[in-house]
Coordinates of C-alpha atoms in Angstrom, one line a residue:
M1132 CA 0.0 0.0 0.0
P1133 CA 1.6 3.3 -1.0
H1134 CA 2.3 5.9 1.7
S1135 CA 0.5 8.8 0.0
I1136 CA 1.5 12.2 1.1
A1137 CA -2.2 13.1 1.3
P1138 CA -4.1 12.0 4.5
Q1139 CA -6.9 9.5 4.3
N1140 CA -9.1 11.4 6.7
D1141 CA -9.5 14.9 8.1
V1142 CA -8.0 14.2 11.5
E1143 CA -5.8 15.9 14.1
V1144 CA -2.1 15.2 13.9
G1145 CA -1.3 11.6 14.9
E1146 CA -4.9 10.4 15.1
S1147 CA -4.7 8.6 11.7
L1148 CA -1.9 6.4 13.0
P1149 CA -2.6 2.9 14.2
P1150 CA -2.8 2.8 18.0
Q1151 CA 0.3 1.8 19.9
T1152 CA 0.1 -1.7 21.2
A1153 CA 3.4 -1.7 23.0
H1154 CA 5.7 0.6 24.9
V1155 CA 8.4 2.1 22.7
D1156 CA 11.9 3.2 23.9
T1157 CA 14.0 4.5 21.2
S1158 CA 15.2 7.9 22.2
P1159 CA 18.9 8.6 21.6
S1160 CA 19.2 11.3 24.2
P1161 CA 17.3 12.5 27.3
L1162 CA 16.4 15.7 25.4
V1163 CA 15.1 14.0 22.2
P1164 CA 11.5 12.8 22.5
S1165 CA 10.8 9.3 21.3
I1166 CA 7.8 7.8 19.7
S1167 CA 6.2 7.8 23.1
D1168 CA 5.6 11.5 22.6
I1169 CA 3.1 10.6 19.9
A1170 CA 0.9 9.3 22.8
R1171 CA -0.1 12.9 23.4
F1172 CA -2.0 12.9 20.0
F1173 CA -3.9 9.7 20.7
V1174 CA -4.5 7.8 23.9
H1175 CA -2.7 4.5 24.2
K1176 CA -4.9 1.4 24.2
I1177 CA -3.8 0.5 27.7
I1178 CA -4.7 3.9 29.0
Q1179 CA -8.0 3.9 27.1
Q1180 CA -9.0 0.6 28.7
F1181 CA -8.0 1.7 32.2
A1182 CA -10.0 5.0 31.7
A1183 CA -13.0 3.0 30.5
D1184 CA -12.8 0.7 33.6
I1185 CA -12.6 3.7 35.9
A1186 CA -15.5 5.4 34.2
S1187 CA -17.6 2.2 34.3
K1188 CA -17.1 1.8 38.0
Y1189 CA -17.3 5.4 39.2
G1190 CA -18.9 7.4 36.4
Q1191 CA -22.3 8.1 35.0
P1192 CA -23.4 6.2 31.8
D1193 CA -22.5 9.1 29.5
E1194 CA -19.2 10.0 31.2
Q1195 CA -15.6 9.3 30.1
A1196 CA -12.4 9.6 32.1
M1197 CA -9.0 11.2 31.4
L1198 CA -6.1 9.9 33.6
F1199 CA -3.4 11.9 35.2
P1200 CA -0.6 11.1 37.7
T1201 CA -1.5 13.6 40.4
P1202 CA -4.4 15.6 41.8
A1203 CA -2.7 18.8 40.7
T1204 CA -2.4 17.8 37.0
A1205 CA -6.0 16.4 37.0
G1206 CA -7.2 19.6 38.6
R1207 CA -5.7 21.7 35.8
C1208 CA -7.5 19.5 33.2
R1209 CA -10.8 20.1 35.1
E1210 CA -10.3 23.8 35.1
F1211 CA -9.5 23.8 31.4
I1212 CA -12.6 21.9 30.5
L1213 CA -14.8 24.2 32.6
R1214 CA -13.2 27.3 31.0
Q1215 CA -13.5 26.0 27.5
V1216 CA -17.2 24.8 27.9
P1217 CA -18.8 27.7 29.9
G1218 CA -22.2 25.9 29.9
L1219 CA -21.0 23.0 32.0
N1220 CA -21.9 22.9 35.6
S1221 CA -18.9 22.4 37.9
D1222 CA -20.5 19.3 39.3
Q1223 CA -20.4 17.8 35.8
V1224 CA -16.6 17.7 35.7
R1225 CA -15.5 15.7 38.7
L1226 CA -12.1 14.5 40.2
L1227 CA -11.5 11.0 41.4
H1228 CA -8.3 10.1 43.2
L1229 CA -7.2 6.4 43.4
L1230 CA -4.4 5.2 45.7
P1231 CA -3.3 1.9 47.2
A1232 CA -5.8 0.4 49.6
S1233 CA -3.5 0.0 52.6
E1234 CA -0.8 2.6 53.2
E1235 CA 0.6 0.4 56.1
E1236 CA 0.9 -2.8 54.1
R1237 CA 2.4 -1.4 50.9
S1238 CA 5.5 -3.2 49.8
E1239 CA 8.8 -1.4 49.5
E1240 CA 8.4 -1.6 45.7
L1241 CA 5.0 0.0 45.8
S1242 CA 6.5 2.8 48.0
I1243 CA 9.1 3.5 45.3
V1244 CA 6.7 3.5 42.3
S1245 CA 3.8 5.3 44.2
P1246 CA 1.0 3.9 42.2
R1247 CA -1.6 6.6 42.3
I1248 CA -4.0 7.8 39.6
S1249 CA -6.2 10.9 39.4
A1250 CA -9.1 10.8 37.0
V1251 CA -11.2 13.6 35.5
L1252 CA -14.8 12.4 34.9
F1253 CA -16.7 14.5 32.3
P1254 CA -19.5 14.2 29.8
G1255 CA -18.3 12.1 26.9
S1256 CA -19.6 14.7 24.4
H1257 CA -16.7 16.9 25.5
F1258 CA -14.0 14.4 25.0
S1259 CA -12.3 16.5 22.3
V1260 CA -11.8 19.3 24.9
A1261 CA -10.3 17.1 27.5
K1262 CA -8.2 15.5 24.8
S1263 CA -6.8 18.9 23.7
F1264 CA -5.6 19.4 27.3
W1265 CA -4.0 16.0 27.3
Q1266 CA -2.2 16.8 24.0
H1267 CA -1.1 20.3 24.7
S1268 CA 0.0 19.8 28.4
G1269 CA 1.8 16.5 28.0
D1270 CA 0.8 15.8 31.6
G1271 CA -1.3 12.6 31.1
V1272 CA -0.3 9.3 32.6
S1273 CA 2.3 7.1 30.7
S1274 CA 1.2 3.7 29.4
R1275 CA 3.5 1.9 31.8
R1276 CA 2.0 3.7 34.8
A1277 CA -1.5 2.9 33.5
E1278 CA -0.6 -0.8 33.0
Y1279 CA 0.8 -1.1 36.5
C1280 CA -2.1 0.7 38.2
Q1281 CA -4.8 -1.1 36.1
I1282 CA -3.6 -4.5 37.5
L1283 CA -3.9 -3.2 41.1
F1284 CA -7.3 -1.6 40.2
S1285 CA -8.6 -4.9 38.8
K1286 CA -7.8 -6.7 42.0
G1287 CA -9.5 -4.1 44.1
L1288 CA -6.2 -2.8 45.5
L1289 CA -6.3 0.7 44.0
V1290 CA -9.3 2.4 45.4
E1291 CA -11.0 5.8 45.8
S1292 CA -9.0 7.8 48.4
K1293 CA -11.9 8.2 50.8
A1294 CA -12.4 4.4 51.0
T1295 CA -9.0 3.2 52.2
L1296 CA -9.7 2.1 55.7
A1297 CA -11.0 -1.5 55.4
A1298 CA -8.7 -2.7 52.6
P1299 CA -7.4 -6.1 51.5
K1300 CA -3.6 -6.9 51.6
M1301 CA -1.5 -5.5 48.8
C1302 CA 0.0 -7.5 46.0
K1303 CA 3.1 -6.5 44.1
G1304 CA 1.7 -5.4 40.7
P1305 CA 2.8 -6.8 37.3
R1306 CA 4.8 -10.0 37.1
R1307 CA 7.9 -8.3 35.7
Y1308 CA 8.4 -6.4 38.9
R1309 CA 8.0 -9.4 41.1
Q1310 CA 10.9 -11.5 39.7
K1311 CA 14.4 -10.9 41.0
T1312 CA 16.3 -8.9 38.5
S1313 CA 18.3 -10.9 36.0
I1314 CA 21.2 -8.4 36.3
D1315 CA 22.7 -7.2 39.5
L1316 CA 22.8 -3.5 39.0
T1317 CA 24.9 -3.1 42.2
S1318 CA 27.9 -4.5 40.4
S1319 CA 29.9 -3.1 37.5
E1320 CA 30.1 -6.7 36.2
V1321 CA 26.9 -8.3 34.9
Q1322 CA 25.9 -11.1 37.3
I1323 CA 23.2 -13.6 36.5
H1324 CA 21.1 -14.6 39.5
G1325 CA 20.1 -18.2 39.9
S1326 CA 22.4 -19.6 37.3
E1327 CA 26.0 -20.9 37.0
G1328 CA 26.7 -19.1 33.7
N1329 CA 25.5 -16.3 31.6
D1330 CA 22.0 -17.0 30.4
P1331 CA 21.3 -14.9 27.2
A1332 CA 17.6 -15.2 27.6
Q1333 CA 17.7 -13.7 31.1
F1334 CA 19.8 -10.9 29.8
V1335 CA 17.2 -10.1 27.1
E1336 CA 14.5 -10.1 29.8
Q1337 CA 16.5 -7.5 31.7
R1338 CA 17.5 -5.5 28.6
F1339 CA 13.9 -5.1 27.4
G1340 CA 12.4 -4.4 30.8
R1341 CA 10.4 -7.5 31.5
N1342 CA 12.4 -7.9 34.7
L1343 CA 13.2 -4.7 36.4
D1344 CA 15.1 -3.6 39.5
I1345 CA 12.7 -0.8 40.3
S1346 CA 14.7 0.2 43.4
Q1347 CA 17.1 1.8 41.0
A1348 CA 14.6 4.4 39.8
K1349 CA 15.9 7.3 42.1
N1350 CA 19.5 6.7 41.0
A1351 CA 18.4 6.4 37.3
K1352 CA 16.7 9.9 37.6
L1353 CA 19.9 11.3 39.1
A1354 CA 22.0 9.9 36.2
I1355 CA 19.6 11.3 33.6
R1356 CA 19.7 14.7 35.2
R1357 CA 23.5 14.6 35.2
R1358 CA 23.5 13.6 31.5
I1359 CA 21.2 16.5 30.7
A1360 CA 23.4 18.8 32.7
G1361 CA 26.3 17.7 30.6
S1362 CA 28.3 16.4 33.5
L1363 CA 27.9 12.7 32.6
T1364 CA 28.8 11.7 29.1
A1365 CA 30.4 8.3 29.6
N1366 CA 28.7 5.1 28.3
V1367 CA 28.8 3.1 31.6
S1368 CA 26.4 1.2 33.8
L1369 CA 24.3 3.1 36.3
T1370 CA 26.5 2.2 39.3
E1371 CA 29.6 3.3 37.5
A1372 CA 27.9 6.5 36.3
L1373 CA 27.0 7.6 39.8
A1374 CA 30.6 6.8 41.1
L1375 CA 32.3 8.8 38.4
E1376 CA 33.6 12.3 39.0
K1377 CA 31.6 14.8 37.0
D1378 CA 33.0 15.7 33.6
T1379 CA 35.1 18.9 33.6
G1380 CA 34.6 19.7 30.0
R1381 CA 30.8 19.7 30.1
T1382 CA 28.8 21.2 27.2
R1383 CA 26.7 23.6 29.4
D1384 CA 29.4 26.1 30.3
V1385 CA 27.6 28.3 32.8
P1386 CA 29.0 29.1 36.3
E1387 CA 27.4 27.3 39.2
F1388 CA 25.3 25.1 37.0
S1389 CA 24.6 21.5 38.1
E1390 CA 22.0 18.8 37.9
D1391 CA 20.1 20.6 40.7
D1392 CA 18.9 23.0 38.0
V1393 CA 17.5 20.1 35.9
Y1394 CA 13.9 19.1 36.3
L1395 CA 12.5 15.9 34.7
Y1396 CA 9.1 16.0 33.0
P1397 CA 7.2 13.1 31.3
C1398 CA 7.7 14.6 27.8
G1399 CA 9.0 17.7 26.1
M1400 CA 5.6 19.4 25.9
S1401 CA 5.0 18.9 29.6
S1402 CA 8.2 20.8 30.2
I1403 CA 7.1 23.7 28.0
F1404 CA 3.6 23.7 29.4
N1405 CA 4.8 23.8 33.0
T1406 CA 7.5 26.4 32.2
H1407 CA 4.8 28.7 30.8
R1408 CA 2.6 28.0 33.8
N1409 CA 5.3 28.6 36.4
M1410 CA 6.5 31.8 34.7
M1411 CA 2.9 33.2 34.7
S1412 CA 2.8 32.6 38.5
T1413 CA 5.7 35.1 39.0
K1414 CA 4.2 38.1 37.1
A1415 CA 1.0 39.9 36.4
P1416 CA -1.0 38.4 33.4
L1417 CA 0.9 39.2 30.2
K1418 CA 1.0 37.9 26.7
S1419 CA 4.0 35.8 25.5
I1420 CA 6.0 35.9 22.3
V1421 CA 6.5 32.9 20.1
Y1422 CA 9.4 33.6 17.8
G1423 CA 9.9 31.5 14.7
F1424 CA 7.5 28.9 13.3
P1425 CA 7.2 26.5 16.2
Y1426 CA 6.2 22.9 16.9
I1427 CA 2.4 23.0 17.0
D1428 CA 1.7 22.6 20.7
T1429 CA 4.1 25.4 21.8
L1430 CA 1.9 28.0 20.1
K1431 CA -1.3 26.3 21.3
I1432 CA -0.1 26.4 24.9
V1433 CA 0.7 30.1 24.9
E1434 CA -2.6 30.9 23.1
K1435 CA -4.9 28.7 25.2
F1436 CA -3.3 28.8 28.7
G1437 CA -2.5 32.5 29.0
P1438 CA -3.6 36.0 28.0
G1439 CA -2.5 35.4 24.4
C1440 CA 0.4 35.4 22.0
H1441 CA 2.4 37.8 19.8
F1442 CA 3.5 35.5 17.0
C1443 CA 6.6 36.2 15.0
G1444 CA 6.2 33.2 12.7
F1445 CA 9.1 34.0 10.3
G1446 CA 11.7 34.3 13.0
S1447 CA 13.2 37.2 11.1
A1448 CA 15.3 40.2 12.0
E1449 CA 12.4 42.4 10.8
E1450 CA 10.1 40.8 13.4
L1451 CA 12.7 41.5 16.1
D1452 CA 12.8 45.2 14.8
D1453 CA 9.0 45.3 15.2
L1454 CA 9.2 43.7 18.6
E1455 CA 11.8 46.2 19.8
K1456 CA 9.5 49.1 18.6
R1457 CA 6.6 47.6 20.6
L1458 CA 8.8 47.3 23.7
E1459 CA 10.1 50.9 23.3
S1460 CA 6.5 52.1 23.1
G1461 CA 5.6 50.4 26.5
E1462 CA 4.2 47.1 25.4
R1463 CA 5.2 44.3 27.9
F1464 CA 5.4 40.5 27.6
L1465 CA 5.8 37.6 30.0
A1466 CA 8.3 35.5 28.0
L1467 CA 9.6 34.7 24.5
F1468 CA 9.5 31.1 23.5
T1469 CA 11.7 29.9 20.6
E1470 CA 13.3 26.8 19.3
F1471 CA 16.9 26.3 18.4
P1472 CA 16.7 25.5 15.5
G1473 CA 13.0 25.6 14.6
N1474 CA 10.8 22.7 13.5
P1475 CA 10.4 22.0 10.6
L1476 CA 12.2 24.8 8.8
L1477 CA 15.4 24.5 10.9
R1478 CA 16.1 28.2 11.1
S1479 CA 18.0 29.5 14.1
P1480 CA 16.9 32.6 16.1
D1481 CA 19.2 35.5 17.0
L1482 CA 19.6 34.5 20.7
E1483 CA 22.1 37.2 21.4
R1484 CA 19.7 40.0 20.3
I1485 CA 16.8 38.3 22.0
R1486 CA 18.7 38.1 25.3
F1487 CA 19.6 41.8 25.0
L1488 CA 16.0 42.8 24.6
A1489 CA 14.9 40.5 27.4
D1490 CA 17.3 42.0 29.8
K1491 CA 16.4 45.6 28.8
Y1492 CA 12.6 45.1 28.8
D1493 CA 12.2 42.4 31.5
F1494 CA 10.8 39.3 29.9
Y1495 CA 11.9 35.7 30.2
V1496 CA 13.5 33.7 27.4
V1497 CA 12.7 30.0 26.9
V1498 CA 14.7 28.1 24.3
D1499 CA 13.6 24.6 23.3
E1500 CA 16.9 22.9 22.3
T1501 CA 15.3 19.6 21.4
I1502 CA 16.2 19.7 17.7
G1503 CA 19.7 21.1 18.2
N1504 CA 20.6 18.9 21.2
F1505 CA 22.9 20.1 23.9
L1506 CA 25.8 18.1 22.5
N1507 CA 25.7 20.1 19.3
V1508 CA 24.7 23.5 20.7
N1509 CA 24.9 25.5 23.9
V1510 CA 22.0 27.9 24.2
L1511 CA 21.8 28.0 28.0
P1512 CA 23.8 31.3 28.4
Y1513 CA 21.1 33.1 26.4
A1514 CA 18.1 31.6 28.2
D1515 CA 16.3 31.8 31.5
A1516 CA 15.1 28.3 31.0
V1517 CA 15.8 25.6 28.4
G1518 CA 13.1 23.2 27.3
G1519 CA 13.1 19.5 26.4
N1520 CA 13.3 18.9 30.1
V1521 CA 13.4 22.1 32.1
V1522 CA 16.9 23.5 32.7
L1523 CA 17.3 26.7 34.6
N1524 CA 20.2 29.1 34.0
P1525 CA 21.8 30.0 37.4
A1526 CA 23.6 32.9 35.6
S1527 CA 20.3 34.5 34.7
K1528 CA 19.2 37.6 36.6
N1529 CA 15.8 35.9 37.0
Y1530 CA 17.2 32.7 38.4
Q1531 CA 16.2 33.2 42.1
T1532 CA 12.6 34.1 41.1
L1533 CA 12.3 31.0 38.8
K1534 CA 14.1 28.7 41.3
R1535 CA 11.6 29.6 44.0
A1536 CA 8.7 29.0 41.5
W1537 CA 10.0 25.5 40.7
N1538 CA 10.8 24.6 44.2
D1539 CA 7.2 25.5 45.2
D1540 CA 5.5 23.8 42.3
Y1541 CA 7.6 20.9 40.9
Q1542 CA 6.2 17.4 41.3
D1543 CA 8.2 14.5 40.1
N1544 CA 5.7 12.7 37.8
H1545 CA 8.3 10.7 35.9
W1546 CA 7.1 7.1 36.4
A1547 CA 9.8 4.9 37.9
E1548 CA 9.8 2.3 35.1
D1549 CA 10.0 5.0 32.5
S1550 CA 13.1 6.4 34.3
I1551 CA 14.8 3.0 34.3
F1552 CA 14.3 2.7 30.5
L1553 CA 15.3 6.3 29.8
E1554 CA 18.6 6.0 31.8
R1555 CA 19.5 2.7 30.1
N1556 CA 18.7 4.0 26.6
S1557 CA 20.6 7.2 27.1
R1558 CA 24.0 5.8 28.1
D1559 CA 25.4 5.8 24.6
F1560 CA 23.8 9.1 23.5
V1561 CA 27.2 10.7 22.7
S1562 CA 28.1 8.2 20.0
R1563 CA 24.5 8.1 18.8
I1564 CA 24.3 11.8 18.2
E1565 CA 27.7 11.8 16.4
R1566 CA 26.4 9.1 14.1
V1567 CA 23.1 10.9 13.5
N1568 CA 24.9 14.1 12.7
L1569 CA 27.0 12.3 10.1
N1570 CA 24.0 10.5 8.5
A1571 CA 21.9 13.7 8.4
E1572 CA 24.6 15.6 6.5
A1573 CA 25.0 12.8 4.0
I1574 CA 21.3 12.7 3.3
C1575 CA 21.2 16.5 3.0
D1576 CA 24.0 16.4 0.4
V1577 CA 22.0 13.8 -1.7
L1578 CA 18.9 15.8 -1.6
R1579 CA 20.5 19.1 -2.4
A1580 CA 22.2 17.6 -5.4
H1581 CA 19.0 16.6 -7.1
P1582 CA 17.4 19.1 -9.6
R1583 CA 13.8 18.2 -8.7
V1584 CA 14.3 19.1 -5.0
K1585 CA 13.3 22.7 -4.5
K1586 CA 14.8 23.3 -1.1
V1587 CA 16.5 21.4 1.8
Y1588 CA 16.1 22.9 5.3
Y1589 CA 19.0 22.1 7.5
P1590 CA 21.0 24.4 9.9
K1591 CA 24.3 23.9 8.0
F1592 CA 22.7 25.3 4.8
S1593 CA 20.3 27.8 6.3
D1594 CA 20.4 31.5 5.8
T1595 CA 20.6 31.7 9.6
R1596 CA 23.7 29.4 9.8
D1597 CA 25.8 32.2 11.3
L1598 CA 23.3 32.4 14.2
Y1599 CA 23.6 28.6 14.6
E1600 CA 27.4 28.8 14.6
K1601 CA 27.4 31.3 17.5
C1602 CA 25.9 28.5 19.7
R1603 CA 27.5 25.4 18.2
N1604 CA 29.9 23.6 20.4
A1605 CA 33.4 23.0 19.2
S1606 CA 32.8 19.3 18.5
G1607 CA 29.1 19.8 17.7
G1608 CA 27.3 19.0 14.5
Y1609 CA 24.0 20.2 12.9
G1610 CA 21.5 17.7 14.3
G1611 CA 19.5 14.8 12.9
L1612 CA 16.4 16.6 11.6
L1613 CA 16.0 18.0 8.1
S1614 CA 13.1 18.8 5.7
A1615 CA 12.8 19.1 1.9
T1616 CA 10.3 20.6 -0.5
F1617 CA 9.8 19.8 -4.2
Y1618 CA 8.8 21.8 -7.2
T1619 CA 5.5 19.9 -7.7
K1620 CA 3.1 18.1 -5.5
Q1621 CA 3.4 15.0 -7.7
D1622 CA 7.2 14.9 -7.2
A1623 CA 6.7 15.2 -3.4
T1624 CA 4.2 12.3 -3.5
N1625 CA 6.3 10.1 -5.7
F1626 CA 9.3 10.6 -3.6
F1627 CA 7.5 10.0 -0.3
D1628 CA 5.7 6.9 -1.6
N1629 CA 9.0 5.4 -2.8
L1630 CA 11.1 6.3 0.2
D1631 CA 11.7 3.0 2.0
T1632 CA 11.9 4.3 5.6
V1633 CA 9.6 4.0 8.5
K1634 CA 6.8 6.6 8.1
G1635 CA 5.9 8.5 11.2
P1636 CA 5.5 12.0 12.7
S1637 CA 7.9 11.7 15.7
L1638 CA 11.7 12.2 15.9
G1639 CA 14.7 10.8 17.8
T1640 CA 14.3 7.1 17.0
N1641 CA 17.3 4.9 16.2
F1642 CA 15.8 4.3 12.8
T1643 CA 15.1 7.0 10.2
L1644 CA 11.5 8.4 10.2
S1645 CA 9.9 10.4 7.4
S1646 CA 6.6 12.2 7.4
P1647 CA 4.4 14.7 5.4
Y1648 CA 4.9 16.8 8.5
V1649 CA 2.8 19.9 7.6
I1650 CA -0.2 17.8 6.5
L1651 CA -0.1 15.9 9.7
A1652 CA 0.5 18.8 12.1
H1653 CA -1.5 21.5 10.3
Y1654 CA -4.1 19.8 8.2
G1655 CA -6.8 22.1 9.3
E1656 CA -4.7 25.2 8.8
L1657 CA -2.6 24.6 5.7
D1658 CA -3.2 28.1 4.3
W1659 CA -2.2 29.6 7.6
A1660 CA 1.0 27.6 7.6
A1661 CA 1.7 28.6 4.0
S1662 CA 1.4 32.2 5.0
W1663 CA 4.4 31.7 7.2
G1664 CA 6.5 30.0 4.5
V1665 CA 5.7 26.4 5.5
E1666 CA 4.6 24.5 2.4
A1667 CA 2.0 21.8 2.7
D1668 CA 4.0 19.3 0.7
L1669 CA 7.1 19.6 2.9
V1670 CA 8.6 16.2 3.9
R1671 CA 10.5 16.0 7.2
F1672 CA 13.1 13.4 8.1
S1673 CA 14.4 12.3 11.5
V1674 CA 17.6 10.6 10.8
G1675 CA 18.6 7.3 12.5
L1676 CA 21.6 5.2 13.0
E1677 CA 21.6 3.1 9.8
E1678 CA 24.8 2.6 7.8
T1679 CA 25.4 5.8 6.0
S1680 CA 25.8 4.1 2.6
T1681 CA 22.5 2.3 3.2
L1682 CA 20.7 5.5 3.9
I1683 CA 22.2 7.2 0.9
G1684 CA 20.9 4.4 -1.3
T1685 CA 17.5 4.5 0.2
F1686 CA 17.1 8.3 -0.5
Q1687 CA 18.7 8.0 -3.9
R1688 CA 16.2 5.3 -5.0
A1689 CA 13.3 7.5 -3.9
L1690 CA 14.8 10.4 -5.9
D1691 CA 15.3 8.2 -8.9
A1692 CA 11.6 7.3 -8.8
I1693 CA 10.8 11.0 -9.4
S1694 CA 12.7 11.0 -12.6
A1695 CA 11.2 7.7 -13.7
A1696 CA 7.6 8.8 -13.1

């Protein structure tokens, strides 16, 4: 079946994809979202079923449930629904909090994972409203949390918070947690429990998470934060990682910076959503600025969860000139949100000038470095906060204000099992990013050489390359994301249909992904996107770890198909 560039249905981005049936862990770096981030666009089957079970037991016949990790995140969803649907009575949108039936008899493991769920029960006719909060905020439960908690719920061991007094004895959740781990994570040498020799099957069980030492979750989170801080780059086991002295040549060269300024969030959009929310708590209500054509939800967050947005969609010097005039005339803003580089046009903002304006006119600067990656670029000196996960800049004049806001508000909603996987998958992120950089440049060269390709978007060949170079680390590259447009829609379709890569809208996987990004992300607003220079037939590529020659051949064959058509 051809992968036509045209969608089959008029749907929101991601909803035309087949539902996930398994957990996916493919991210090459803690700051690069994996396929799991797609779960914001549709609700994983495991979560759907758990929500249906909760609604069936506690809800009215016409009600549905949306699941969140804490009362606070669920409460924000409830407030959003009531705000978006003024006709709803507050009693029609209810909160339900589930927790283990017996606090005293919880096992040590359950104490670590803290299996609690908060549900928002609402009229099913307003599912799309609740779903938009789920998508934009990124604060919904993960599929692994839902799977674990659903098993407890089905046994009557996860109950409504007000009914916890007379409770049965706890069990230990899914089978994979109950087995003794196949690998002793307290040793730098791999030891197999219960066997005289190395059992490859047991190693696979541990490697793919069917047998987890969940007690390592806290240490895993610390290691992840150190990697994001740039103070841990070695590809070593968790125990070795925590024993190592911090790297002296870290990529985030800001005085006094440490992992204490790194805050983990379940996904990239959760970090942006909560950054906007926390910054609003420190000032009077003010609009924010979105500079450059952004990833879809960043703009939606600023528009829907605050006083509004001043949108500089081209990311141009002229727009900064206009912004400066507005500021000189007395207009004030909360924060400027930008990406380095942007998605999908890969243009780089003038962070130096933005920082100057921010210091002069007192607004925050938030830079999402997901696409660039901190191994390639160092944007922290220009930002008050960096997105992907939240990283605060201790050299910023706003640091103490923001630090207090995060200390007062931050909740660690990173599910323990997700942390174990993320730590393990990020150990070799240095070598992966190096390989991705190499492969992306090779593909870029192939595309740029073809006469039927109209334009290739990549930081190395952008008209904003000089701005990228100001932030590029000495050993950094240009990232693993690029886009291309073609002179005709038919060429774009033929190329995409003949491109033998995995087709999908995410980025950061070990394998190359391609997608008709603009159609997926902006199908209901294609004319609007085009007005900002983003063509409907643009094809975006997230480059993986395949052999370079193999990738070149894959793209060359797709290009050859254009000429043969």
